[in-house]
Amino acid sequence: SNIGQSAFPAIQAVPSFPSSFSVPFKGDQHLPCLIPCAIDQDPYFRVTRDIAHKLVPKDHPLKGKPSLIHCKFFPPLTGAEGKMAASDENSAIFLTDTPENIEKKINNYAFSGGRQTAKEQREKGADLDADVSYQWLRFFLDDDLELKKIEEQYGSGQGEDYWSTGQVKKKLIEV
């Protein structure tokens, strides 16, 4: 339904070829490429692997075939389902965001898996699969023991330290 759809696979394939990065690679077209990508891009790279040998020099070390590392989706602030979008400035934290703006975005837009009341939180615990602040801490918190403690105590509502949604968001802002 859109003429641009026919060009999209080619655009997705561009990182597969070192010629796309002539400045950092100084024009060396014999470098193999290792591409970090999300699973939704996999079909484009499979097609690329099928035709890459036709688009690179004959002596390319991998015959032009790119290698992939499949990465986990990083959930948007607005909910653990879906993807971040540049068109929705509240779905992501950008490198250009100020610390104050980051704090505001996390506090106002990070979807919570916590319960409505402290009593209910203590009884049922948080839904960690839905809680974006917790999901982001899984990426950014270096201390695995602290993350495990948050997971156990926030997820169950039990433990020596009570973890509310606000405390988890505060921890994310600190990190």
mmCIF file of C-alpha atoms in Angstrom:
data_model
loop_
_atom_site.group_PDB
_atom_site.id
_atom_site.type_symbol
_atom_site.label_atom_id
_atom_site.label_comp_id
_atom_site.label_asym_id
_atom_site.label_seq_id
_atom_site.Cartn_x
_atom_site.Cartn_y
_atom_site.Cartn_z
ATOM 1 C CA SER A 1 0.000 0.000 0.000
ATOM 2 C CA ASN A 2 3.059 2.277 0.214
ATOM 3 C CA ILE A 3 5.805 2.474 -2.407
ATOM 4 C CA GLY A 4 8.375 2.962 0.375
ATOM 5 C CA GLN A 5 7.755 -0.594 1.585
ATOM 6 C CA SER A 6 9.659 -1.982 -1.383
ATOM 7 C CA ALA A 7 12.819 -0.110 -0.339
ATOM 8 C CA PHE A 8 12.614 -0.999 3.355
ATOM 9 C CA PRO A 9 14.445 -4.365 3.133
ATOM 10 C CA ALA A 10 17.377 -2.685 1.401
ATOM 11 C CA ILE A 11 17.531 -0.007 4.102
ATOM 12 C CA GLN A 12 17.537 -2.692 6.814
ATOM 13 C CA ALA A 13 20.408 -4.481 5.037
ATOM 14 C CA VAL A 14 22.734 -1.452 4.856
ATOM 15 C CA PRO A 15 24.641 -2.206 8.113
ATOM 16 C CA SER A 16 25.641 -5.569 6.645
ATOM 17 C CA PHE A 17 28.251 -4.024 4.395
ATOM 18 C CA PRO A 18 31.391 -2.185 5.504
ATOM 19 C CA SER A 19 31.112 0.075 2.452
ATOM 20 C CA SER A 20 28.189 1.706 4.254
ATOM 21 C CA PHE A 21 30.653 3.011 6.843
ATOM 22 C CA SER A 22 33.426 4.398 4.681
ATOM 23 C CA VAL A 23 34.605 6.970 7.241
ATOM 24 C CA PRO A 24 35.173 4.772 10.332
ATOM 25 C CA PHE A 25 36.366 1.799 8.258
ATOM 26 C CA LYS A 26 38.483 3.990 5.965
ATOM 27 C CA GLY A 27 37.023 2.393 2.855
ATOM 28 C CA ASP A 28 38.087 -1.158 3.775
ATOM 29 C CA GLN A 29 35.442 -3.364 2.146
ATOM 30 C CA HIS A 30 36.982 -6.602 3.409
ATOM 31 C CA LEU A 31 35.803 -6.291 7.002
ATOM 32 C CA PRO A 32 33.251 -8.807 8.203
ATOM 33 C CA CYS A 33 30.224 -7.266 9.904
ATOM 34 C CA LEU A 34 28.699 -8.314 13.209
ATOM 35 C CA ILE A 35 25.270 -6.750 13.572
ATOM 36 C CA PRO A 36 23.346 -6.339 16.816
ATOM 37 C CA CYS A 37 19.666 -6.452 15.910
ATOM 38 C CA ALA A 38 16.295 -7.207 17.384
ATOM 39 C CA ILE A 39 14.469 -10.329 16.321
ATOM 40 C CA ASP A 40 12.040 -8.327 14.163
ATOM 41 C CA GLN A 41 14.924 -7.484 11.803
ATOM 42 C CA ASP A 42 15.987 -11.117 11.339
ATOM 43 C CA PRO A 43 14.040 -11.736 8.080
ATOM 44 C CA TYR A 44 15.856 -8.843 6.356
ATOM 45 C CA PHE A 45 19.270 -10.143 7.351
ATOM 46 C CA ARG A 46 18.394 -13.664 6.222
ATOM 47 C CA VAL A 47 17.654 -12.286 2.758
ATOM 48 C CA THR A 48 20.862 -10.253 2.933
ATOM 49 C CA ARG A 49 22.899 -13.355 3.774
ATOM 50 C CA ASP A 50 21.445 -15.065 0.698
ATOM 51 C CA ILE A 51 22.582 -12.338 -1.700
ATOM 52 C CA ALA A 52 25.546 -10.719 0.080
ATOM 53 C CA HIS A 53 28.167 -12.701 -1.822
ATOM 54 C CA LYS A 54 27.102 -10.854 -4.996
ATOM 55 C CA LEU A 55 27.670 -7.428 -3.432
ATOM 56 C CA VAL A 56 31.163 -7.699 -1.917
ATOM 57 C CA PRO A 57 34.663 -8.323 -3.256
ATOM 58 C CA LYS A 58 35.365 -11.974 -4.083
ATOM 59 C CA ASP A 59 38.050 -12.233 -1.396
ATOM 60 C CA HIS A 60 35.804 -11.021 1.451
ATOM 61 C CA PRO A 61 36.536 -13.161 4.572
ATOM 62 C CA LEU A 62 32.923 -14.298 5.080
ATOM 63 C CA LYS A 63 31.915 -14.105 1.428
ATOM 64 C CA GLY A 64 29.976 -11.019 2.494
ATOM 65 C CA LYS A 65 27.620 -12.797 4.851
ATOM 66 C CA PRO A 66 26.943 -10.706 7.955
ATOM 67 C CA SER A 67 26.805 -12.286 11.388
ATOM 68 C CA LEU A 68 24.059 -11.354 13.820
ATOM 69 C CA ILE A 69 23.646 -10.971 17.543
ATOM 70 C CA HIS A 70 19.975 -11.004 18.440
ATOM 71 C CA CYS A 71 19.216 -8.501 21.160
ATOM 72 C CA LYS A 72 16.319 -8.258 23.546
ATOM 73 C CA PHE A 73 13.756 -5.571 22.939
ATOM 74 C CA PHE A 74 14.163 -2.665 25.302
ATOM 75 C CA PRO A 75 10.623 -1.882 26.432
ATOM 76 C CA PRO A 76 9.216 1.626 25.991
ATOM 77 C CA LEU A 77 8.418 3.654 29.090
ATOM 78 C CA THR A 78 4.718 3.496 28.279
ATOM 79 C CA GLY A 79 4.419 -0.281 28.703
ATOM 80 C CA ALA A 80 6.377 -3.510 28.447
ATOM 81 C CA GLU A 81 4.607 -4.429 25.205
ATOM 82 C CA GLY A 82 5.568 -2.686 21.988
ATOM 83 C CA LYS A 83 8.585 -0.681 20.925
ATOM 84 C CA MET A 84 10.036 2.740 21.583
ATOM 85 C CA ALA A 85 9.270 5.318 18.934
ATOM 86 C CA ALA A 86 11.013 8.584 18.123
ATOM 87 C CA SER A 87 7.576 9.939 17.259
ATOM 88 C CA ASP A 88 6.473 9.545 20.903
ATOM 89 C CA GLU A 89 8.956 11.460 23.031
ATOM 90 C CA ASN A 90 7.474 9.996 26.212
ATOM 91 C CA SER A 91 8.141 6.392 25.185
ATOM 92 C CA ALA A 92 11.927 6.672 25.500
ATOM 93 C CA ILE A 93 14.791 8.433 27.185
ATOM 94 C CA PHE A 94 17.067 10.103 24.683
ATOM 95 C CA LEU A 95 20.768 10.906 25.002
ATOM 96 C CA THR A 96 19.833 14.574 24.750
ATOM 97 C CA ASP A 97 17.424 14.434 27.726
ATOM 98 C CA THR A 98 18.518 16.367 30.805
ATOM 99 C CA PRO A 99 18.652 14.594 34.189
ATOM 100 C CA GLU A 100 15.540 16.557 35.208
ATOM 101 C CA ASN A 101 13.712 15.457 32.058
ATOM 102 C CA ILE A 102 14.742 11.835 32.655
ATOM 103 C CA GLU A 103 13.382 11.972 36.194
ATOM 104 C CA LYS A 104 10.117 13.510 34.950
ATOM 105 C CA LYS A 105 9.708 10.892 32.224
ATOM 106 C CA ILE A 106 10.337 7.979 34.564
ATOM 107 C CA ASN A 107 8.043 9.324 37.280
ATOM 108 C CA ASN A 108 5.223 10.304 34.904
ATOM 109 C CA TYR A 109 5.362 7.770 32.067
ATOM 110 C CA ALA A 110 7.118 4.582 33.240
ATOM 111 C CA PHE A 111 4.348 1.986 33.310
ATOM 112 C CA SER A 112 4.031 0.355 36.718
ATOM 113 C CA GLY A 113 3.389 -3.249 37.588
ATOM 114 C CA GLY A 114 2.772 -2.240 41.209
ATOM 115 C CA ARG A 115 -0.621 -2.434 42.852
ATOM 116 C CA GLN A 116 -3.089 0.378 43.556
ATOM 117 C CA THR A 117 -2.515 0.487 47.327
ATOM 118 C CA ALA A 118 0.351 -0.348 49.669
ATOM 119 C CA LYS A 119 -1.868 -2.992 51.311
ATOM 120 C CA GLU A 120 -2.580 -4.685 47.990
ATOM 121 C CA GLN A 121 1.107 -4.411 47.035
ATOM 122 C CA ARG A 122 2.107 -6.210 50.245
ATOM 123 C CA GLU A 123 -0.502 -8.936 49.625
ATOM 124 C CA LYS A 124 0.064 -9.608 45.935
ATOM 125 C CA GLY A 125 3.382 -8.018 44.987
ATOM 126 C CA ALA A 126 4.116 -6.318 41.683
ATOM 127 C CA ASP A 127 3.725 -7.706 38.175
ATOM 128 C CA LEU A 128 7.402 -7.601 37.194
ATOM 129 C CA ASP A 129 6.704 -8.509 33.565
ATOM 130 C CA ALA A 130 4.592 -5.359 33.200
ATOM 131 C CA ASP A 131 6.715 -3.033 35.347
ATOM 132 C CA VAL A 132 8.914 -0.971 33.022
ATOM 133 C CA SER A 133 11.114 0.480 35.775
ATOM 134 C CA TYR A 134 12.034 -3.028 36.911
ATOM 135 C CA GLN A 135 12.597 -4.143 33.309
ATOM 136 C CA TRP A 136 14.970 -1.216 32.764
ATOM 137 C CA LEU A 137 16.808 -1.975 36.009
ATOM 138 C CA ARG A 138 17.492 -5.433 34.564
ATOM 139 C CA PHE A 139 19.515 -3.668 31.861
ATOM 140 C CA PHE A 140 21.158 -0.902 33.881
ATOM 141 C CA LEU A 141 21.640 -2.027 37.486
ATOM 142 C CA ASP A 142 25.141 -3.454 37.842
ATOM 143 C CA ASP A 143 24.577 -5.045 41.247
ATOM 144 C CA ASP A 144 22.985 -8.451 40.601
ATOM 145 C CA LEU A 145 22.351 -9.050 44.300
ATOM 146 C CA GLU A 146 20.466 -5.776 44.628
ATOM 147 C CA LEU A 147 18.434 -6.579 41.510
ATOM 148 C CA LYS A 148 17.595 -10.010 42.941
ATOM 149 C CA LYS A 149 16.491 -8.356 46.197
ATOM 150 C CA ILE A 150 14.238 -5.912 44.303
ATOM 151 C CA GLU A 151 12.847 -8.778 42.224
ATOM 152 C CA GLU A 152 12.036 -10.883 45.265
ATOM 153 C CA GLN A 153 10.719 -8.129 47.515
ATOM 154 C CA TYR A 154 8.947 -5.921 44.974
ATOM 155 C CA GLY A 155 7.592 -8.938 43.116
ATOM 156 C CA SER A 156 6.212 -10.550 46.249
ATOM 157 C CA GLY A 157 5.380 -7.488 48.360
ATOM 158 C CA GLN A 158 7.272 -9.201 51.175
ATOM 159 C CA GLY A 159 10.687 -8.817 52.774
ATOM 160 C CA GLU A 160 12.613 -6.624 55.148
ATOM 161 C CA ASP A 161 12.536 -3.648 52.763
ATOM 162 C CA TYR A 162 9.197 -2.654 51.302
ATOM 163 C CA TRP A 163 9.593 -1.762 47.618
ATOM 164 C CA SER A 164 6.858 0.478 46.256
ATOM 165 C CA THR A 165 6.551 1.570 42.642
ATOM 166 C CA GLY A 166 7.921 4.963 43.646
ATOM 167 C CA GLN A 167 11.008 3.390 45.220
ATOM 168 C CA VAL A 168 11.709 1.277 42.135
ATOM 169 C CA LYS A 169 11.356 4.351 39.913
ATOM 170 C CA LYS A 170 13.649 6.290 42.261
ATOM 171 C CA LYS A 171 16.260 3.522 42.001
ATOM 172 C CA LEU A 172 16.050 3.631 38.225
ATOM 173 C CA ILE A 173 16.506 7.403 38.237
ATOM 174 C CA GLU A 174 19.610 6.997 40.436
ATOM 175 C CA VAL A 175 21.078 4.397 38.094
#
